[in-house]
Coordinates of C-alpha atoms and ligand atoms in Angstrom, one line a residue:
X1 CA 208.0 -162.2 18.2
X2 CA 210.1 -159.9 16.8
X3 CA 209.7 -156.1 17.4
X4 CA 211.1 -152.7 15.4
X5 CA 212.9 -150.9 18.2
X6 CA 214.6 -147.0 18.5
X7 CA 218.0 -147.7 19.2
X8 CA 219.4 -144.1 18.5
X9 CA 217.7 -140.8 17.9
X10 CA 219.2 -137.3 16.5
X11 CA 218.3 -134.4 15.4
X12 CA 219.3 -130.9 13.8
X13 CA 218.1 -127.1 13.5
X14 CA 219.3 -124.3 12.0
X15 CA 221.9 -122.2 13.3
X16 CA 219.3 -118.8 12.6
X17 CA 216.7 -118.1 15.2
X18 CA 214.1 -115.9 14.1
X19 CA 211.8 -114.8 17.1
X20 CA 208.5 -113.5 17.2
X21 CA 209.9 -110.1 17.5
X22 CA 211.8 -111.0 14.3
X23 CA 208.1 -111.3 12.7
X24 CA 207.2 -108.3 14.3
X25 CA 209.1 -106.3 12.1
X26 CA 208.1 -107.8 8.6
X27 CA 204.5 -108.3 9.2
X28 CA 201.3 -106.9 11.3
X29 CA 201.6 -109.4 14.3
X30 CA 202.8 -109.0 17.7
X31 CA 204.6 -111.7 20.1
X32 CA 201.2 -111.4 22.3
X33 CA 199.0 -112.6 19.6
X34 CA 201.4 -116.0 18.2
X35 CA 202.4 -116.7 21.9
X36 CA 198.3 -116.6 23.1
X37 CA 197.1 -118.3 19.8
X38 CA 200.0 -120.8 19.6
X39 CA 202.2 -121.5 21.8
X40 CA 205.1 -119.9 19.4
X41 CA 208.0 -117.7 20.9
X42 CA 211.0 -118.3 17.9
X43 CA 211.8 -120.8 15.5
X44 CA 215.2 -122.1 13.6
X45 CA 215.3 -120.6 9.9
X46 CA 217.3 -122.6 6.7
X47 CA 219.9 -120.6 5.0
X48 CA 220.8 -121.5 1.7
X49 CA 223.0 -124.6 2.4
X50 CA 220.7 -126.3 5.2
X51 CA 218.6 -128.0 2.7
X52 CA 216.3 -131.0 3.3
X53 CA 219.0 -133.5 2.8
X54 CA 221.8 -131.6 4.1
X55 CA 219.8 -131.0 7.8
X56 CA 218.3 -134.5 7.6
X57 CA 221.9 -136.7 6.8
X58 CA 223.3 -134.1 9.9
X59 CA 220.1 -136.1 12.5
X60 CA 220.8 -139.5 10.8
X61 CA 224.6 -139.3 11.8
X62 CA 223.6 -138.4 15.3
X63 CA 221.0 -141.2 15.4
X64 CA 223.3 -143.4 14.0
X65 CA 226.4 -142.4 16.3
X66 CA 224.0 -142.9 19.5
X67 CA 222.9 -146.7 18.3
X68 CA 226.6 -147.5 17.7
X69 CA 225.0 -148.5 14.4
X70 CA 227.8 -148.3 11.0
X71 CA 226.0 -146.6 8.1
X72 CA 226.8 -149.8 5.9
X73 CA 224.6 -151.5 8.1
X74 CA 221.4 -149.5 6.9
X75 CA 219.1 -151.8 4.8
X76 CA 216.3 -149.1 4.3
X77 CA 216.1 -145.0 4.6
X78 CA 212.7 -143.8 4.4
X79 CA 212.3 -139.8 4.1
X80 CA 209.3 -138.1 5.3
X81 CA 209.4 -134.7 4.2
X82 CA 207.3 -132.3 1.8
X83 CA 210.3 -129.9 0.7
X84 CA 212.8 -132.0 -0.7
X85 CA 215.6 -130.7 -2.6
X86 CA 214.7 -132.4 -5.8
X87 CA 211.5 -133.7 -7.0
X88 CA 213.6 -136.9 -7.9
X89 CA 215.9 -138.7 -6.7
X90 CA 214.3 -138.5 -3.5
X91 CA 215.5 -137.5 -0.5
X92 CA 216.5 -140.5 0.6
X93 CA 218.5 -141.5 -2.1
X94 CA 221.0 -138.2 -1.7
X95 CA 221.0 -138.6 2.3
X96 CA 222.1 -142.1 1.2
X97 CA 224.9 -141.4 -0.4
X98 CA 225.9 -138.5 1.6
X99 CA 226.4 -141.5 4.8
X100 CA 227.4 -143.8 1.8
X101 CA 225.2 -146.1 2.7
X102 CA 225.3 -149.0 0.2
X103 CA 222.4 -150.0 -1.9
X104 CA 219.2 -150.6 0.1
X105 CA 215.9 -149.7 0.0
X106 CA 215.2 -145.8 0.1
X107 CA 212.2 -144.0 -0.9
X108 CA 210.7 -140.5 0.3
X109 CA 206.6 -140.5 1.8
X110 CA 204.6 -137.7 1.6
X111 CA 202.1 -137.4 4.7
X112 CA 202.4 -133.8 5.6
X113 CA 202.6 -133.5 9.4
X114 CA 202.0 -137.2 9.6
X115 CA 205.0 -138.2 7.4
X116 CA 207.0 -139.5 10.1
X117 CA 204.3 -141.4 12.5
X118 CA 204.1 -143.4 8.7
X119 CA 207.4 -143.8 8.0
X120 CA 207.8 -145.2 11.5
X121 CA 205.0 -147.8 10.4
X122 CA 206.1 -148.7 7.6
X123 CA 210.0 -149.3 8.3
X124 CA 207.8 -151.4 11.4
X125 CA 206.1 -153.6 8.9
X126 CA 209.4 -154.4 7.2
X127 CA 211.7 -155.0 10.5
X128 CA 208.9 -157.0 12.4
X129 CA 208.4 -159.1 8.8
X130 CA 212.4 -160.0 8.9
X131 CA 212.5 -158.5 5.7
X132 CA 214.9 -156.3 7.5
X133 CA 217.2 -155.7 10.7
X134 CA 218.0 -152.3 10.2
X135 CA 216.4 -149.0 9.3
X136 CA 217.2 -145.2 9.0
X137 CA 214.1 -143.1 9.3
X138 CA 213.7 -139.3 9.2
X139 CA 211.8 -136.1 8.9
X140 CA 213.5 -133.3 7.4
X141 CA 211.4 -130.0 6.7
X142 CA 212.6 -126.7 5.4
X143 CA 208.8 -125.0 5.9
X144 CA 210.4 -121.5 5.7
X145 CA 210.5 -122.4 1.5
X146 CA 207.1 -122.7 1.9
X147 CA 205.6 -120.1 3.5
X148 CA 204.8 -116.3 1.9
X149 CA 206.7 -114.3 4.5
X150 CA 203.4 -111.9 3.7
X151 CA 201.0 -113.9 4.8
X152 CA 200.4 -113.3 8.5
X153 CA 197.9 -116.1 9.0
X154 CA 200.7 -118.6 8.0
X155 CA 204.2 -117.3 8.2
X156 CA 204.3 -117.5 12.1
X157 CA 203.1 -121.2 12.2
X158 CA 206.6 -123.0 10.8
X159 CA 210.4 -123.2 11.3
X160 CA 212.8 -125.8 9.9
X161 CA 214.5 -128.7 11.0
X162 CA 215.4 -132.2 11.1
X163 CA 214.5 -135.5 13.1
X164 CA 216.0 -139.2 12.3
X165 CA 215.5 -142.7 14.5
X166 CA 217.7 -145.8 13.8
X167 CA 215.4 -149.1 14.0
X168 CA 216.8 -152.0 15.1
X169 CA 215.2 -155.7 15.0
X170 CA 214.9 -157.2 18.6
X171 CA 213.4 -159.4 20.7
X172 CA 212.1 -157.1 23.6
X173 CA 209.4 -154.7 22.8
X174 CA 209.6 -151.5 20.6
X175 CA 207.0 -150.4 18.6
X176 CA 203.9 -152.0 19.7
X177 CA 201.3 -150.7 17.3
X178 CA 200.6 -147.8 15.2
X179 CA 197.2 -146.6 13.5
X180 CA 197.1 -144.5 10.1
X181 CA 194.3 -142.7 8.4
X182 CA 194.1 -140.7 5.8
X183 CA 190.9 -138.5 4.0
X184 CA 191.3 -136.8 1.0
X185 CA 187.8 -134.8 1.5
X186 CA 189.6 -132.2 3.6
X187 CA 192.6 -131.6 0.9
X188 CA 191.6 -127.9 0.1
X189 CA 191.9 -127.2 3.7
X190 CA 195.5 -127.4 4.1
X191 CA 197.8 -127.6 0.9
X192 CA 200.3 -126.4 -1.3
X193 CA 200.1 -126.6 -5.0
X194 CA 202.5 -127.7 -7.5
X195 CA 205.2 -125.6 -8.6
X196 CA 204.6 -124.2 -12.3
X197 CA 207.4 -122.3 -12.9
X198 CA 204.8 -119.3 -13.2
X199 CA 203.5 -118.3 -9.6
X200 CA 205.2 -119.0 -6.6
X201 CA 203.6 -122.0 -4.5
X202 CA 202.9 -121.5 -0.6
X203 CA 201.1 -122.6 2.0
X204 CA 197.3 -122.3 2.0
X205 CA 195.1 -123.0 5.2
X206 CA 191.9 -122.7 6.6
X207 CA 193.5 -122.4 10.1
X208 CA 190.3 -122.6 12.4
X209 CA 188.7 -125.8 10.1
X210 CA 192.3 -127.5 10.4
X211 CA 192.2 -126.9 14.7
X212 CA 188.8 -128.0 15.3
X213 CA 189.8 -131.0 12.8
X214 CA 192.8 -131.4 14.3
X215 CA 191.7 -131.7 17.8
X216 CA 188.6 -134.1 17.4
X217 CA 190.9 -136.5 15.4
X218 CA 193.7 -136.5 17.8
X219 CA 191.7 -137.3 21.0
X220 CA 189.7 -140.3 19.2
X221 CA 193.0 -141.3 17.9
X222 CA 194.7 -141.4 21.4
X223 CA 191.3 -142.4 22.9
X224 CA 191.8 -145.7 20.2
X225 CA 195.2 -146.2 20.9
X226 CA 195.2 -147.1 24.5
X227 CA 192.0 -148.9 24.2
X228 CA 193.5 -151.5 21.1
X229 CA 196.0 -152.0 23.9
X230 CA 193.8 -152.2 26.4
X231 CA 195.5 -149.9 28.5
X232 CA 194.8 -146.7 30.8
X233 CA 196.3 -143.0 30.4
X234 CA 198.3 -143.7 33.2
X235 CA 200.7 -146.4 31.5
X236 CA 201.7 -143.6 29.2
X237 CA 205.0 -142.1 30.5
X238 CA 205.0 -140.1 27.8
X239 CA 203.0 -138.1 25.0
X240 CA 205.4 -136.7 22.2
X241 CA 202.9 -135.2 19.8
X242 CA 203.5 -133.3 16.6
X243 CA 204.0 -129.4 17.4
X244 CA 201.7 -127.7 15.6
X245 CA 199.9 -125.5 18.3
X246 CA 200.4 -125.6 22.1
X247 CA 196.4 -125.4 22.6
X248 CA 195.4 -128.5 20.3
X249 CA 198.4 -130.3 22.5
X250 CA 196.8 -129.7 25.5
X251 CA 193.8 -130.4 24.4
X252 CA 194.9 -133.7 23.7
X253 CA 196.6 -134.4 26.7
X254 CA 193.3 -133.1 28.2
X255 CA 191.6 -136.3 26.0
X256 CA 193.7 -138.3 28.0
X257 CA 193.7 -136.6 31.4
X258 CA 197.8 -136.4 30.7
X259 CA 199.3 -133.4 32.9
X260 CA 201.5 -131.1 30.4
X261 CA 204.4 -132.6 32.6
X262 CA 204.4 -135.9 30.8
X263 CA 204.0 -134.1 27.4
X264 CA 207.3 -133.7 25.2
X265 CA 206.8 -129.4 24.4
X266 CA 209.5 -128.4 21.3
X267 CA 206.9 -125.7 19.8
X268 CA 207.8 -122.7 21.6
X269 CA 211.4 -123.0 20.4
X270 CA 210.7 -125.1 17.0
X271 CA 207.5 -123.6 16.1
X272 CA 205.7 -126.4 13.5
X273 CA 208.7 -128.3 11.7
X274 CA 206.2 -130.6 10.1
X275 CA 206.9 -134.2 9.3
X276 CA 210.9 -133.7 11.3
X277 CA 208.4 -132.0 14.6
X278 CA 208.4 -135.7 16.6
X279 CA 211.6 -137.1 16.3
X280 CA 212.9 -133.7 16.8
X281 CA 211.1 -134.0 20.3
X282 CA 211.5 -137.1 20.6
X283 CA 215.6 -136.4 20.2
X284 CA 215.4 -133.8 22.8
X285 CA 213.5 -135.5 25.4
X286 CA 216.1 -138.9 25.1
X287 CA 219.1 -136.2 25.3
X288 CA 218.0 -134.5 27.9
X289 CA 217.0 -137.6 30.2
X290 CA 213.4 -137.0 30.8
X291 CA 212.6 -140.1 28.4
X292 CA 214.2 -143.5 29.6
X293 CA 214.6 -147.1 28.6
X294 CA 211.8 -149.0 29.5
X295 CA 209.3 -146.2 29.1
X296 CA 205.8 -145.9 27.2
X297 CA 205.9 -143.6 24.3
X298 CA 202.6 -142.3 22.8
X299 CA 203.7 -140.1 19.3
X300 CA 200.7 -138.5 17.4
X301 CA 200.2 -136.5 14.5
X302 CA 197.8 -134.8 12.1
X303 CA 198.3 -132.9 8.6
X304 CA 197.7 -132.0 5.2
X305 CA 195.8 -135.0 3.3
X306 CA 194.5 -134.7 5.9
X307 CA 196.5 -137.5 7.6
X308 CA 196.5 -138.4 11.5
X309 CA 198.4 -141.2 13.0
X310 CA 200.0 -142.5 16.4
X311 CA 202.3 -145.3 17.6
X312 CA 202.6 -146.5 20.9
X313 CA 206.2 -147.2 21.5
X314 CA 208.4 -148.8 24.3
X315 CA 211.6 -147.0 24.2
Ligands
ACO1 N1 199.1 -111.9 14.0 C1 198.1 -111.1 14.3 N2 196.8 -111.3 13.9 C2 196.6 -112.4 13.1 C3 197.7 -113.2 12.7 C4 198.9 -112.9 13.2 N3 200.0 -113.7 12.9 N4 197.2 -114.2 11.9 C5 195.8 -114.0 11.8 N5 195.5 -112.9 12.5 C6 194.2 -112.3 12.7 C7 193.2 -112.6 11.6 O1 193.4 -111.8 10.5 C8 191.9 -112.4 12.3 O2 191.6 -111.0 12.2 P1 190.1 -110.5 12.0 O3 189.4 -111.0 13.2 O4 190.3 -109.0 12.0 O5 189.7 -111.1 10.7 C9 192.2 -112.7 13.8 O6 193.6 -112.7 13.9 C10 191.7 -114.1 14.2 O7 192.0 -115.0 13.2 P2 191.6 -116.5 13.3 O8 192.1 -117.3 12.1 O9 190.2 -116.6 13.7 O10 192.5 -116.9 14.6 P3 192.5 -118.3 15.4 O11 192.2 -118.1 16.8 O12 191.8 -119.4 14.7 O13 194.0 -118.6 15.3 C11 195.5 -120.1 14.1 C12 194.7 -118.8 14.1 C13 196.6 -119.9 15.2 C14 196.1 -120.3 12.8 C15 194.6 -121.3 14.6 O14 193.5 -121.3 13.8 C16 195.4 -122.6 14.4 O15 196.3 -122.8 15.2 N6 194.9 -123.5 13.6 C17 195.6 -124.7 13.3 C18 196.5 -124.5 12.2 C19 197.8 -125.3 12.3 O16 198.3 -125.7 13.3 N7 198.3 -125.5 11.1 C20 199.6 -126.1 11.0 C21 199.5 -127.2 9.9 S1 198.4 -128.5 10.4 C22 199.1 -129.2 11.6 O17 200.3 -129.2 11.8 C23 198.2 -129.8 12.6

């Protein structure tokens, strides 16, 4: 059988921290109230030339340089991301030819916070089909576009950055499954309209609806997860969820009786970088040694749509 294994991982941020204290001074918060409520003590901030692509083709060259894979040897780029630079071409498409990657398959998704648990499954679908060997996939999210830096209820929430994985066709496990849903009944609770030219277009959310959502999705998800595998919490040697909100992580490590210890943590430093959040923390966790060959990876997610998915992945 063949599988769709990470072979390389990388990531970037912003060079501009912007600490809660840093929020303190534009809006009517305090570092007490996002640290208790969140998790949140500073997040990386875009200026003007760290666009989507720009961030996301600096974590694919880093992904790329730790596989020892050659750009010309990328057959597919999917983009997850909701603030690309352009509405077309996609994202994918300009971090192509920044890496001058010759023609291939390369298409943007749009998942929200799930975007990069799909594009994870579907550059699976197409490695473990042998329609290809090789695949690029990233999540690249400049969220401070997106915000109104009036709006205290949101502004604190998000940061920027970028995530990217190299997939590689093998023989030895990689991914071993992953489970999408979507439903379109919660849309208004968590969106951001179209640009019109007239009004500018920002995040909207019914924050308490999207955590109680959020947590009862993500512990039935994980809950699923180990039983389609028929396996126990304790195979899991690691839980690297999207970073939305330190208490809905915990609460599903809590679902699975996981101690924070084997939980992958990015959002007191990252805040929520959307769709780039888990390879970001996936990235840092590989880098910094915690995550090794061999190991059991459980990745999770849940946003706008609303969307929720997971993989379980050998690493
Ligand atoms: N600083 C100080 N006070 C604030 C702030 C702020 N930044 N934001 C809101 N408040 C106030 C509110 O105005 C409200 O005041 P009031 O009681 O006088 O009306 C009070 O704090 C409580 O507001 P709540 O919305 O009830 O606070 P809650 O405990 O629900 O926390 C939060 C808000 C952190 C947004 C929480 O609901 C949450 O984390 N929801 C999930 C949202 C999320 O993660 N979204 C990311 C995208 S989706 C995803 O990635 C999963």
């Amino acid at each position: 059988m063949k599988y769709a294994k990470i072979t390389g991982t990388g990531s970037y941020l912003p060079k501009q921290v912007f600490t809660n204290a840093d929020w303190e001074k534009r809006v009517n918060t305090s570092d007490a109230w996002i640290v208790e409520r969140t998790g949140i003590k500073s997040r990386h901030i875009a200026s003007e030339n760290e666009t989507a692509t720009m961030m996301g083709a600096n974590a694919a060259l880093n992904a790329l340089n730790m596989a020892n894979v050659n750009a010309k040897d990328i057959q597919l780029v999917i983009v997850a991301t909701g603030t690309p630079d352009k509405i077309f071409p996609a994202t994918a498409c300009l971090i192509q030819k920044q890496l001058q990657i010759p023609t291939c398959i390369a298409f943007d998704i749009q998942a929200a916070c799930s975007g990069f648990v799909y594009a994870l499954s579907i550059a699976d679908q197409y490695i473990k089909s042998g329609v290809i060997k090789r695949a690029l996939i990233i999540g690249t999210e400049v969220m401070s576009r997106l915000i109104d830096w009036q709006d205290r209820n949101t502004c604190v929430l998000f940061g920027d950055g970028a995530g990217a994985c190299v997939l590689e066709a093998s023989d030895s496990p990689g991914i071993l499954s992953t489970h999408l849903y979507a439903d379109g009944n919660y849309n208004d609770i968590l969106y951001v309209d179209m640009p019109s030219g007239k009004e500018p277009c920002y995040i909207h959310m019914q924050g308490q609806k999207v955590f109680k959502l959020a947590v009862a999705k993500l512990g039935e998800l994980v809950k699923d997860t180990l039983q389609f595998h028929n396996i126990k919490s304790e195979d899991i040697d690691w839980l690297v969820p999207h970073q939305a909100n330190i208490r809905i992580i915990k609460a599903t490590a809590d679902k699975l009786k996981l101690p924070m210890e084997k939980v992958i943590c990015t959002v007191e430093a990252h805040s929520n970088t959307s769709s780039a959040s888990i390879p970001l923390a996936l990235d840092i966790g590989i880098r910094d040694g915690r995550i090794k060959k061999g190991q059991t990876l459980l990745l999770e997610a849940i946003g706008g749509g609303m969307t929720w998915g997971s993989a379980l992945v050998k690493y």
